[in-house]
Short mmCIF file of C-alpha atoms in Angstrom, two decimals:
data_model
loop_
_atom_site.label_atom_id
_atom_site.label_comp_id
_atom_site.label_asym_id
_atom_site.label_seq_id
_atom_site.Cartn_x
_atom_site.Cartn_y
_atom_site.Cartn_z
CA TYR A 1 0.00 0.00 0.00
CA ALA A 2 1.00 3.60 -0.59
CA PHE A 3 -0.21 6.34 1.75
CA THR A 4 -0.53 9.68 0.01
CA ASN A 5 -2.79 12.63 -0.65
CA ALA A 6 -1.65 12.81 -4.27
CA ASP A 7 -4.00 12.44 -7.25
CA CYS A 8 -2.16 9.46 -8.69
CA ILE A 9 1.04 7.41 -8.46
CA LYS A 10 3.19 6.56 -11.47
CA LEU A 11 5.30 3.41 -11.25
CA TYR A 12 8.59 2.89 -13.09
CA LYS A 13 10.66 -0.30 -13.18
CA ASN A 14 14.33 0.26 -14.02
CA ASP A 15 13.30 3.70 -15.35
CA GLU A 16 10.69 2.15 -17.68
CA TYR A 17 7.11 3.32 -17.18
CA ILE A 18 4.82 0.52 -15.96
CA THR A 19 1.43 1.91 -14.94
CA THR A 20 -0.47 4.62 -13.06
CA PHE A 21 -2.54 4.09 -9.91
CA ASP A 22 -5.44 6.53 -9.54
CA CYS A 23 -5.59 7.49 -5.87
CA ARG A 24 -9.07 8.98 -6.23
CA LYS A 25 -10.69 5.65 -7.10
CA THR A 26 -9.78 3.93 -3.83
CA GLY A 27 -12.32 5.87 -1.76
CA THR A 28 -15.45 4.69 -3.57
CA LYS A 29 -18.45 3.24 -1.73
CA LYS A 30 -17.35 -0.30 -2.61
CA SER A 31 -13.98 0.23 -0.95
CA LYS A 32 -13.31 -0.73 2.66
CA PHE A 33 -11.56 2.64 2.96
CA SER A 34 -14.54 4.68 1.81
CA GLY A 35 -14.60 6.64 5.08
CA LEU A 36 -11.12 8.09 4.54
CA LEU A 37 -10.44 11.32 2.71
CA HIS A 38 -7.14 9.94 1.37
CA PRO A 39 -7.39 6.14 1.56
CA PRO A 40 -4.32 3.92 1.09
CA VAL A 41 -3.59 2.87 -2.48
CA LEU A 42 -3.05 -0.82 -3.20
CA ILE A 43 0.06 -1.31 -5.35
CA ASP A 44 -0.91 -4.60 -6.97
CA ASP A 45 0.22 -4.26 -10.60
CA MET A 46 3.95 -4.43 -11.29
CA ILE A 47 3.40 -5.53 -14.92
CA GLY A 48 1.39 -2.77 -16.57
CA GLU A 49 1.17 -3.05 -20.35
CA GLN A 50 4.47 -4.92 -20.81
CA LEU A 51 2.83 -8.20 -21.86
CA GLN A 52 1.66 -6.62 -25.10
CA LYS A 53 5.33 -6.43 -26.08
CA GLU A 54 5.28 -10.23 -26.14
CA GLY A 55 2.80 -10.18 -29.03
CA TYR A 56 -0.40 -10.70 -27.05
CA SER A 57 -3.51 -8.66 -27.75
CA LYS A 58 -4.69 -6.21 -25.11
CA SER A 59 -7.43 -8.59 -23.90
CA GLN A 60 -5.03 -11.56 -23.79
CA ALA A 61 -2.40 -9.50 -21.98
CA ASN A 62 -4.92 -8.32 -19.38
CA ALA A 63 -6.13 -11.88 -18.76
CA ILE A 64 -2.58 -13.22 -18.40
CA LYS A 65 -1.65 -10.33 -16.12
CA LYS A 66 -4.66 -11.04 -13.93
CA LEU A 67 -3.54 -14.65 -13.54
CA LEU A 68 0.09 -13.77 -12.85
CA ILE A 69 -0.88 -11.25 -10.16
CA ALA A 70 -3.30 -13.72 -8.52
CA PHE A 71 -0.63 -16.43 -8.54
CA SER A 72 1.97 -14.10 -7.03
CA GLN A 73 -0.41 -13.21 -4.19
CA ALA A 74 -1.94 -16.61 -3.38
CA GLY A 75 0.02 -19.34 -5.15
CA PHE A 76 -1.60 -22.09 -7.22
CA ALA A 77 -3.58 -23.48 -4.28
CA GLY A 78 -5.04 -20.05 -3.59
CA LEU A 79 -6.40 -19.46 -7.10
CA THR A 80 -10.19 -19.12 -7.25
CA TRP A 81 -12.30 -21.18 -9.65
CA LYS A 82 -12.69 -18.05 -11.77
CA HIS A 83 -8.91 -17.81 -12.14
CA LYS A 84 -8.68 -21.50 -13.02
CA LEU A 85 -11.40 -21.16 -15.63
CA LEU A 86 -9.56 -18.18 -17.07
CA ALA A 87 -6.38 -20.26 -17.24
CA LEU A 88 -8.21 -23.06 -19.06
CA LYS A 89 -9.63 -20.54 -21.54
CA LEU A 90 -6.19 -19.12 -22.25
CA MET A 91 -4.77 -22.61 -22.76
CA ALA A 92 -7.65 -23.86 -24.94
CA MET A 93 -8.47 -20.81 -27.02
CA ASP A 94 -5.31 -18.72 -26.96
CA HIS A 95 -2.85 -21.64 -26.92
CA LEU A 96 -1.04 -20.44 -23.81
CA ARG A 97 1.30 -23.23 -22.69
CA MET A 98 2.37 -23.82 -19.10
CA LYS A 99 5.96 -23.12 -20.14
CA ASP A 100 4.83 -19.75 -21.54
CA ALA A 101 3.11 -18.89 -18.24
CA ILE A 102 6.20 -19.86 -16.23
CA ASP A 103 8.48 -17.83 -18.50
CA LEU A 104 6.21 -14.78 -18.25
CA TYR A 105 6.02 -15.08 -14.45
CA SER A 106 9.81 -15.40 -14.23
CA LYS A 107 10.34 -12.37 -16.45
CA TYR A 108 7.68 -9.95 -15.23
CA VAL A 109 6.96 -10.98 -11.63
CA GLY A 110 9.79 -13.07 -10.22
CA ASN A 111 12.54 -11.36 -12.25
CA TRP A 112 14.48 -14.61 -12.10
CA GLY A 113 17.81 -14.59 -13.91
CA GLN A 114 17.61 -10.89 -14.64
CA ALA A 115 19.27 -7.77 -13.34
CA GLN A 116 18.10 -6.54 -9.96
CA CYS A 117 15.04 -4.34 -10.21
CA ARG A 118 14.70 -0.75 -9.12
CA TYR A 119 11.23 0.66 -8.64
CA ARG A 120 10.41 4.37 -8.63
CA PHE A 121 7.08 5.71 -7.40
CA GLU A 122 6.16 9.26 -8.38
CA ALA A 123 3.31 10.98 -6.54
CA ILE A 124 1.48 13.35 -8.90
CA LYS A 125 -0.70 16.20 -7.67
CA GLU A 126 -2.20 18.76 -10.02
CA ASP A 127 0.02 17.37 -12.83
CA LYS A 128 3.22 17.94 -10.83
CA VAL A 129 5.59 15.42 -9.24
CA VAL A 130 5.46 16.23 -5.55
CA LYS A 131 7.25 13.20 -4.09
CA VAL A 132 9.52 10.41 -5.34
CA VAL A 133 10.14 7.16 -3.47
CA GLU A 134 12.62 4.57 -4.75
CA ARG A 135 12.90 0.91 -3.79
CA GLY A 136 15.45 -1.58 -4.99
CA PRO A 137 18.49 -3.67 -4.11
CA ILE A 138 20.45 -2.63 -1.05
CA ILE A 139 23.80 -1.39 -2.32
CA SER A 140 24.95 0.36 0.84
CA LYS A 141 23.74 1.13 4.33
CA LYS A 142 23.97 4.01 6.77
CA LEU A 143 23.18 4.96 10.34
CA TRP A 144 20.25 7.25 11.06
CA VAL A 145 20.39 8.83 14.53
CA GLN A 146 18.02 11.45 15.92
CA ALA A 147 17.51 12.94 19.38
CA ASP A 148 14.10 14.23 20.46
CA HIS A 149 15.84 17.41 21.65
CA VAL A 150 19.44 18.61 21.93
CA ASP A 151 18.97 21.59 24.27
CA LEU A 152 19.04 20.13 27.79
CA CYS A 153 18.43 21.92 31.07
CA GLU A 154 19.57 21.04 34.59
CA ASP A 155 16.70 22.02 36.90
CA THR A 156 15.67 20.35 40.15
CA THR A 157 16.95 17.12 38.59
CA TYR A 158 18.81 16.01 35.48
CA ASP A 159 17.38 16.31 31.98
CA VAL A 160 17.10 13.35 29.58
CA ALA A 161 17.02 13.11 25.80
CA THR A 162 15.72 10.11 23.88
CA VAL A 163 17.88 9.01 20.95
CA GLN A 164 16.50 6.85 18.13
CA ILE A 165 18.90 4.73 16.08
CA ARG A 166 18.15 2.98 12.79
CA MET A 167 20.11 1.22 10.07
CA LEU A 168 18.91 2.33 6.65
CA GLY A 169 19.61 1.23 3.09
CA ASN A 170 20.71 3.48 0.25
CA ALA A 171 17.06 4.35 -0.53
CA ASP A 172 16.39 5.19 3.14
CA GLN A 173 14.52 1.91 3.69
CA LEU A 174 14.67 0.39 7.17
CA LEU A 175 16.85 -2.75 7.17
CA ARG A 176 14.53 -4.93 9.26
CA TYR A 177 16.84 -7.96 9.18
CA GLU A 178 19.90 -6.00 10.26
CA GLN A 179 21.60 -7.30 13.39
CA SER A 180 24.58 -4.96 13.58
CA THR A 181 26.23 -4.04 16.84
CA VAL A 182 26.32 -0.33 17.61
CA LYS A 183 28.84 1.40 19.87
CA LEU A 184 27.81 4.50 21.84
CA GLU A 185 30.42 6.97 23.08
CA VAL A 186 29.69 10.12 25.09
CA SER A 187 31.95 12.97 26.12
CA GLY A 188 31.51 16.31 27.83
CA ASP A 189 28.66 17.06 30.21
CA ILE A 190 26.37 14.13 29.38
CA GLU A 191 26.35 10.44 30.18
CA LEU A 192 24.50 7.38 28.92
CA ILE A 193 21.56 5.71 30.59
CA GLY A 194 22.05 2.09 29.64
CA PRO A 195 24.80 0.05 27.97
CA ASP A 196 27.36 1.52 25.60
CA THR A 197 27.02 -1.37 23.13
CA ILE A 198 23.65 -2.35 21.72
CA SER A 199 22.22 -4.42 18.84
CA LEU A 200 19.57 -3.35 16.35
CA PRO A 201 16.76 -5.92 16.42
CA GLY A 202 14.48 -5.23 13.49
CA GLY A 203 16.99 -2.66 12.27
CA MET A 204 16.38 -0.16 15.04
CA SER A 205 16.96 0.59 18.69
CA GLY A 206 17.66 3.57 20.91
CA THR A 207 19.28 4.97 23.99
CA TYR A 208 19.03 7.83 26.50
CA VAL A 209 21.51 10.50 27.49
CA LYS A 210 21.33 12.58 30.66
CA THR A 211 22.95 15.72 32.00
CA LYS A 212 25.64 15.59 34.71
CA LYS A 213 24.78 18.64 36.85
CA ASP A 214 27.03 21.01 34.94
CA ALA A 215 26.24 23.44 32.13
CA GLY A 216 28.22 23.06 28.95
CA GLU A 217 28.22 20.77 25.95
CA GLY A 218 28.01 17.05 25.36
CA ILE A 219 28.72 14.83 22.39
CA LEU A 220 27.21 11.46 21.48
CA LYS A 221 29.06 9.44 18.84
CA VAL A 222 27.33 6.40 17.33
CA THR A 223 29.48 3.93 15.38
CA SER A 224 28.96 0.59 13.68
CA GLN A 225 31.25 -1.48 11.50
CA GLY A 226 31.13 -0.66 7.80
CA VAL A 227 29.20 2.61 8.02
CA GLU A 228 29.99 6.26 8.66
CA PRO A 229 29.68 7.29 12.33
CA VAL A 230 27.05 9.81 13.39
CA VAL A 231 27.73 12.56 15.95
CA ILE A 232 25.09 14.55 17.85
CA HIS A 233 25.95 17.68 19.83
CA PHE A 234 23.98 18.61 22.96
CA ARG A 235 23.86 21.98 24.72
CA ILE A 236 23.32 21.98 28.47
CA GLN A 237 22.36 24.92 30.63
CA LYS A 238 21.28 25.22 34.25
CA LYS A 239 18.04 26.81 35.32
CA THR A 240 19.90 29.72 36.89
CA ASP A 241 21.58 30.41 33.53
CA ARG A 242 18.30 31.35 31.84
#
């Protein structure tokens, strides 16, 4: 699903246009999202009009695409009787062989034996591209670190900042199967709450830093093997300094 308030989403595969999803059609009365102003958009067609390049007519291509998408979502056992009847029709009347179906699935759905795919989603609003999201093979990774606030204040007790840590891919996707170890180093007028070495279950974790009674500055350095370290600077003041 894509979550957007755009008018439509254009999909490209390896920079080749595939299809357009109309975001305004997903909020109809027949939709389970009819109560939402901007309902989520189901991205269920990664084939588009490409099958017509194989020499099939538009009606044949649409029927084959329907079967390939259903198979990719449910497998053979999950095909409905309507899908099976459609398959029989294609085999009997359009001479579609099982080998042809397997080859088409491998080429346009499974991408077996081909170069890794890159997908680009363009959100279009009022005929303008307002957002681009890319998904594809993970070529590199990087640390993403963010504190909920960096201006800390010593008052009647110490102040604490929450720090979120994630491992992201080159397209800013969360690496949910990442299990890297992360090292946390602090200096200056802050200290850690918790261990200085943590893992990233599900690709993310976090920590806390606290003030040490004194005004000044503190630095948190987050490192992990194979990626650039991230440094966050904190400013600490005491209540009397305001």
